[in-house]
Coordinates of C-alpha atoms in Angstrom, one line a residue:
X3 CA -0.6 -8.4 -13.1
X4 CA 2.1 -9.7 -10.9
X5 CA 0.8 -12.1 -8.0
X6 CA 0.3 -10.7 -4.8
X7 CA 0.8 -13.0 -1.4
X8 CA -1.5 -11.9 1.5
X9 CA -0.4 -13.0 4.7
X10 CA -2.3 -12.4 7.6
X11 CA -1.1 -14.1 11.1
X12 CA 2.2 -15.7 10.2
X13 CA 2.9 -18.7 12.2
X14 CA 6.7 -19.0 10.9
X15 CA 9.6 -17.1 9.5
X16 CA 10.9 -17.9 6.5
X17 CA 13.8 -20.5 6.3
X18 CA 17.2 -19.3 5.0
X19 CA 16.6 -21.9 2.2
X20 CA 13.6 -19.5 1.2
X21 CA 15.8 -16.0 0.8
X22 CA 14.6 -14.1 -2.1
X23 CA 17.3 -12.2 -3.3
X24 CA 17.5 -9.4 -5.7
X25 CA 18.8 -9.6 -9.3
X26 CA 22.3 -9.3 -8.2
X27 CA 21.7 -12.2 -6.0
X28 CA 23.3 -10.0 -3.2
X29 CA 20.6 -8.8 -1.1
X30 CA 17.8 -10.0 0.6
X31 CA 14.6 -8.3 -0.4
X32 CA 12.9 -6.3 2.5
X33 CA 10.3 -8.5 3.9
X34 CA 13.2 -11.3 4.8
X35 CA 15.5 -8.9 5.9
X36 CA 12.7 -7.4 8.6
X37 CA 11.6 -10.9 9.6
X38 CA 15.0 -12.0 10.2
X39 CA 16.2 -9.1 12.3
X40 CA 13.0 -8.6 14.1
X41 CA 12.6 -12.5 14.8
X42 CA 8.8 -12.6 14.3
X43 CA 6.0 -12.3 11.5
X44 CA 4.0 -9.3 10.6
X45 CA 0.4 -8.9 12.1
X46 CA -0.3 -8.5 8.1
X47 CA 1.5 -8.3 5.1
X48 CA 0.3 -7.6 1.1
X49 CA 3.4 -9.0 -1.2
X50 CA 4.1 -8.9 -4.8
X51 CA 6.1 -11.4 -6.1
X52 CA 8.7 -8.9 -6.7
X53 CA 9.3 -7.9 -2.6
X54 CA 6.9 -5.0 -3.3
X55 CA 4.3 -4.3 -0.9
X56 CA 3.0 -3.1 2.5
X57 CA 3.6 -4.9 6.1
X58 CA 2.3 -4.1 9.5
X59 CA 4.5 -5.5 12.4
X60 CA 4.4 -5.8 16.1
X61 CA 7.6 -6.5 17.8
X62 CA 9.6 -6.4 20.9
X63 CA 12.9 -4.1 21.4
X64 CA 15.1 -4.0 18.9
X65 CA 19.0 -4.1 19.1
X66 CA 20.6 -5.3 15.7
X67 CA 22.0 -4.4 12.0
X68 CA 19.8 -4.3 9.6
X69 CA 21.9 -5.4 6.8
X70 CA 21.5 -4.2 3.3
X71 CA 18.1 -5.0 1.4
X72 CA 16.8 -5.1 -2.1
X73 CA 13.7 -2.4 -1.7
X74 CA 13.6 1.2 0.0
X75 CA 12.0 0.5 3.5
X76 CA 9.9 3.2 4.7
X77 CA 8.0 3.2 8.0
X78 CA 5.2 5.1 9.7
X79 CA 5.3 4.6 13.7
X80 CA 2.2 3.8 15.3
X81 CA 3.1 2.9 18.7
X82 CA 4.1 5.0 22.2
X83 CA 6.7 7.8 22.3
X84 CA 10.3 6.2 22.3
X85 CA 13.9 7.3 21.9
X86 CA 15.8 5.0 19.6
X87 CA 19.3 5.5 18.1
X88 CA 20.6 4.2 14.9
X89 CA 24.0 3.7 13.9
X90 CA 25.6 4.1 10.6
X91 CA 29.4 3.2 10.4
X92 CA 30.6 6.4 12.3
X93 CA 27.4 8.6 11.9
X94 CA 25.0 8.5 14.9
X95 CA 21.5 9.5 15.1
X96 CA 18.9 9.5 17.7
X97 CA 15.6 10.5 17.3
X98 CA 12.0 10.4 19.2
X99 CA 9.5 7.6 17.7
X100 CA 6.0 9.0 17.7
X101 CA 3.3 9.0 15.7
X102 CA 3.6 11.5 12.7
X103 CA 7.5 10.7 11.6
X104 CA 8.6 8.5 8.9
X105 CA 11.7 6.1 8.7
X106 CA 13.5 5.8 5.6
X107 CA 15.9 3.3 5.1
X108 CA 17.2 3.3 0.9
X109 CA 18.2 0.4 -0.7
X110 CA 21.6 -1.2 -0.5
X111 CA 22.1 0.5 2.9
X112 CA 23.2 -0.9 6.1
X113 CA 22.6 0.4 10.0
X114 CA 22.4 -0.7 13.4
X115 CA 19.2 0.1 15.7
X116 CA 18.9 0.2 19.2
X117 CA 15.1 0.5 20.1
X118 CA 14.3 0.0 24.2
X119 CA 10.6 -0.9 24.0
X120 CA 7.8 -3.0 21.6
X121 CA 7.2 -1.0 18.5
X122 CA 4.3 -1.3 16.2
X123 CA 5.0 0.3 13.1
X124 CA 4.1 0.1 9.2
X125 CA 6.1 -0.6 6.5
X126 CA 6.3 -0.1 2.5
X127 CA 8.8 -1.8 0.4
X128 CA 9.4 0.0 -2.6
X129 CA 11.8 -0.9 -5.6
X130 CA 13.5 1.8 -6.9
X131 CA 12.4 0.9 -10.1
X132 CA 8.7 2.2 -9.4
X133 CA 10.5 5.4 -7.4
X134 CA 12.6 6.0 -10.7
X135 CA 9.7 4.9 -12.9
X136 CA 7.1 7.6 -11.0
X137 CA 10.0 9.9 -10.9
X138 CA 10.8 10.1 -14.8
X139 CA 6.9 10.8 -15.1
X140 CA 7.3 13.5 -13.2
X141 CA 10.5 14.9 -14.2
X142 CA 11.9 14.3 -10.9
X143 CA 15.1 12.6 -9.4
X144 CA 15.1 9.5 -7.4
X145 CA 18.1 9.8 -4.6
X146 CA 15.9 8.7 -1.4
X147 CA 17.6 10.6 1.9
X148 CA 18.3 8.4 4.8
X149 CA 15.6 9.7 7.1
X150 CA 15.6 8.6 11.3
X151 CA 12.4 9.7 12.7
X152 CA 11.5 12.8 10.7
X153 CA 8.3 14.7 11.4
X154 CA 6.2 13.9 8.3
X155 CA 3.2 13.5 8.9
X156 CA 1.0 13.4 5.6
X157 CA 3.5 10.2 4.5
X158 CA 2.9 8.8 7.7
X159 CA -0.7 9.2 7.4
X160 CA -1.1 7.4 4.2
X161 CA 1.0 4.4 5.0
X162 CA -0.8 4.1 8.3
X163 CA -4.5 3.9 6.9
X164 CA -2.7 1.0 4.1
X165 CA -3.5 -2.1 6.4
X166 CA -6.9 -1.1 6.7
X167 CA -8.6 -0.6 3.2
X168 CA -7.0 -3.8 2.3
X169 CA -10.9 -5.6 1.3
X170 CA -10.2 -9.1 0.5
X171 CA -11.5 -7.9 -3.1
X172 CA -8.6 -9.0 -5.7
X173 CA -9.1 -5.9 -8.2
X174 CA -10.0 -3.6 -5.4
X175 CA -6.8 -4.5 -3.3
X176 CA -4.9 -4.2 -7.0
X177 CA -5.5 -1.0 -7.7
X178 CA -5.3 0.3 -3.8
X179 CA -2.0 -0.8 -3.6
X180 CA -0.8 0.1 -6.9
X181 CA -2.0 3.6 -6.7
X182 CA -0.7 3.9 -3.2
X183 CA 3.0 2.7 -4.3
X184 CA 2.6 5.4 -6.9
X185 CA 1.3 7.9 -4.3
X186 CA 3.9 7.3 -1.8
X187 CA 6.5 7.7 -4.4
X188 CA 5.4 10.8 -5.5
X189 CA 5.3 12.2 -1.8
X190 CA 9.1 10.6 -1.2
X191 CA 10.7 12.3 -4.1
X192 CA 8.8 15.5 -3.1
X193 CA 9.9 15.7 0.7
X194 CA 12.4 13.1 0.7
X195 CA 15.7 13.6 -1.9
X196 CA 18.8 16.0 -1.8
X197 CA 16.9 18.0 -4.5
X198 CA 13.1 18.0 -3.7
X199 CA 10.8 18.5 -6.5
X200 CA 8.5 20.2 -7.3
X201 CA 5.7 18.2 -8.9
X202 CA 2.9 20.3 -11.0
X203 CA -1.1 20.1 -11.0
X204 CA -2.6 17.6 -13.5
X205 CA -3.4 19.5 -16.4
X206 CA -6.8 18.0 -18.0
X207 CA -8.5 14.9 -18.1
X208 CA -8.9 12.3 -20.0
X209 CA -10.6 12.2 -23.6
X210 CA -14.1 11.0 -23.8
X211 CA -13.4 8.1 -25.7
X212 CA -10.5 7.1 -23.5
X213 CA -12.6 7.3 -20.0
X214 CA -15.5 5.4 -21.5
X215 CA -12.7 2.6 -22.0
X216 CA -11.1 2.9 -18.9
X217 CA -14.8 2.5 -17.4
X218 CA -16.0 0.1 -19.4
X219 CA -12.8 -2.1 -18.6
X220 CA -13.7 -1.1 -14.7
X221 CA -16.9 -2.0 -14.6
X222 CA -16.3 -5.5 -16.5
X223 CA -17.9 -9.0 -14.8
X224 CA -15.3 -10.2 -17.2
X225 CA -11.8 -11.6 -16.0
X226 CA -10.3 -8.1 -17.6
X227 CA -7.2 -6.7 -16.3
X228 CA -8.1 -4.1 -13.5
X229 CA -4.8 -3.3 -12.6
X230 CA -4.1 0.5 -12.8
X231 CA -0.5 -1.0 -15.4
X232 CA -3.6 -2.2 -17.7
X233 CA -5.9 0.9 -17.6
X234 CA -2.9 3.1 -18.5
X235 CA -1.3 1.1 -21.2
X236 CA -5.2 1.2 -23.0
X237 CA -4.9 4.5 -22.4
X238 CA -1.6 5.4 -24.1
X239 CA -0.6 7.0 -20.6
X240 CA 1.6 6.4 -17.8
X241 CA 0.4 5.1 -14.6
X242 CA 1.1 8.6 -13.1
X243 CA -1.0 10.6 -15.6
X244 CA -3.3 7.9 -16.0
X245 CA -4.3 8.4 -12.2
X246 CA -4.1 12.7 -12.4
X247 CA -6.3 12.7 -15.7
X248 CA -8.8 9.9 -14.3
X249 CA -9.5 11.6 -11.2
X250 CA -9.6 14.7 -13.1
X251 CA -12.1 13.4 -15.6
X252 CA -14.1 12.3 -12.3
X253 CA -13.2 13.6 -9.5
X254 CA -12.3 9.9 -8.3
X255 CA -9.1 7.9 -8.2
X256 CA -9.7 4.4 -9.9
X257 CA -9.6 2.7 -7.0
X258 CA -12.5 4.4 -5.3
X259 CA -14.6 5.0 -8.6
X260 CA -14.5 0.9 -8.7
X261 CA -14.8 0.9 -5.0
X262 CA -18.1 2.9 -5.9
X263 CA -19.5 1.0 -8.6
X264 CA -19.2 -2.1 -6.1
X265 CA -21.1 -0.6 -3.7
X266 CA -23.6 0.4 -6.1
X267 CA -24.0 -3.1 -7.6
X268 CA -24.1 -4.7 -4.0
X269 CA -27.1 -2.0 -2.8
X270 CA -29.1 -2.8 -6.1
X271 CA -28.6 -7.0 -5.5
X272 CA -29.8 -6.3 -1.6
X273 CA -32.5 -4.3 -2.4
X274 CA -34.0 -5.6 -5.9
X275 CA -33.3 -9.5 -5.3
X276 CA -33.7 -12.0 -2.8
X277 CA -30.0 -13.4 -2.8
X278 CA -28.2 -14.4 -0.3
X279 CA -25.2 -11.9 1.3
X280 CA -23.1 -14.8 0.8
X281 CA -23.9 -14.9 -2.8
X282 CA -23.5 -11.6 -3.4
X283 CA -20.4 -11.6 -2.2
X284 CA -19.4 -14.3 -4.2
X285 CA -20.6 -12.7 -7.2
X286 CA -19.2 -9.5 -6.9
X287 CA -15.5 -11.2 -6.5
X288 CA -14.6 -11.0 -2.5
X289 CA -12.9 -13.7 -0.8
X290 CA -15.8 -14.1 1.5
X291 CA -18.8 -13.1 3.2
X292 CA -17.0 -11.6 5.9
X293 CA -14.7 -9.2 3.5
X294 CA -17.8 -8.5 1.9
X295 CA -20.0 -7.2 4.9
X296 CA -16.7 -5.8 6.1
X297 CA -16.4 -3.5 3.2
X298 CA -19.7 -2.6 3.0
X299 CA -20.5 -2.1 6.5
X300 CA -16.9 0.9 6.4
X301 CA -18.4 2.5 3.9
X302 CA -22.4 2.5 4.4
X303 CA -22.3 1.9 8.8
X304 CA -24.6 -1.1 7.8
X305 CA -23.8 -4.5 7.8
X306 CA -25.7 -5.7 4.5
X307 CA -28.5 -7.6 6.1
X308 CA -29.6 -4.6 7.9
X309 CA -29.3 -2.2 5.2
X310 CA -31.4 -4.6 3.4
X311 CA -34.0 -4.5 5.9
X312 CA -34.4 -0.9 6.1
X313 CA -34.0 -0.6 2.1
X314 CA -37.2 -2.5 1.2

């Protein structure tokens, strides 16, 4: 499982002596690039060691080049109705920030932006390794269109609710934001290419024997690998299939089936033993007691104390 840096209220930008850069060891990855030009920190950011991941900004107007980066950039807008213009070398387009359009931005490309006002968008940094990964699953190609405010709103919509199911839950936020790289992908190189594709319906689930694994590995207290790379290499699958035939076989994604089970565990603990919330937490792997009662209050509208009151 590849380490993931969460970074919530940045007090500094990284120093030039800090650069990651990509193989080639000619292009910042995205997350430097964006912090550079936009002079500030994100308001959050979930990192994978390889520039992979999800970051929500807040910043002022915005007249620079964004030189080219390492990762596709894709952005949802989340902010008040704009015009902004972006330049690249004699091509010009202008376009109307709102909420509902997308940004794309593919690797290796370069383009000047001129935005008038504060913006608070959401980005994901994808490596075109996972888009050509998710797209030879699927039997798709992988040429990402340059995209300046372009009404879609279902990609929108799923990168905007990113920064919120975040849990402070290691395996939870795992598989959330694996499964929601692969998600995005799929919806890119269905919407977003010179040839979109057509990507079919899962056809089945998964075999008995291989869903009792993948829930037995799930459901582990042990330090097993939750990550959805592990449950689909046990499974013989890809990642994409993995995910189709899982939810399939149980009519949830592994993320929320484990999202489930937590809940379940935590409810039994509140009602059937006298432990503490902050041992609870503790044992069932959050950060803290706040990520815990966080989580459990968005998806019961208790906090755990009173749910425990009412459940006895």
């Amino acid at each position: 499982m590849s380490k993931v840096v969460l970074r919530e209220s940045l007090n500094e930008i990284p120093a030039a002596s800090q650069v990651r850069r990509d193989l080639a060891g000619d292009r910042p990855t995205a997350d430097v690039e964006m912090a550079r030009v936009l002079g500030t920190v994100p308001f959050r950011m979930a990192l994978e060691t390889s520039g992979a991941g999800i970051a929500h900004w807040k910043h002022d107007s915005l007249h620079d080049i964004v030189e080219p980066m390492s990762h596709h950039v894709i952005m949802a807008y989340n902010g008040t109705v704009q015009r902004m213009e972006r330049r690249s070398g004699q091509s010009v387009a202008i376009g109307t920030f709102r909420p509902g359009v997308v940004i794309i931005i593919p690797e290796g490309s370069s383009s000047r932006w001129d935005i008038p006002k504060p913006v608070d968008v959401v980005q994901l940094y994808l490596p075109q390794a996972t888009l050509q990964r998710v797209a030879d699953e699927a039997g798709a190609r992988s040429e990402l269109l340059e995209r300046t405010a372009h009404p879609d709103p279902v990609t929108s919509r799923l990168l905007l609710s990113a920064t919120d199911v975040l849990e402070g839950h290691e395996a939870l936020d795992t598989l959330f934001r694996q499964q929601l790289m692969d998600l995005l992908a799929t919806r890119l190189l269905a919407a977003h290419t010179g040839s979109p594709s057509t990507i079919g319906p899962a056809r089945g689930g998964l075999a008995p024997r291989t869903l009792l694994r993948a829930i037995e590995r799930l459901r582990s207290d042990s330090d097993a690998d939750v990550s959805l790379a592990a449950l689909a290499a046990e499974a013989g699958l890809s990642r994409f299939h993995f995910c189709r035939a899982f939810k399939d076989s149980t009519g949830l994604s592994p993320h929320a089936w484990l999202r489930q089970h937590r809940l379940e565990q935590a409810m039994n603990m509140l009602r059937d033993t006298d432990a503490s919330v902050v041992s609870i937490a503790v044992t069932l792997g959050y950060s803290s007691q706040t990520a815990f009662a966080a989580a459990f209050r968005k998806l019961t509208g208790d906090s755990p104390s009173d749910w425990r009151r009412r459940a006895r």
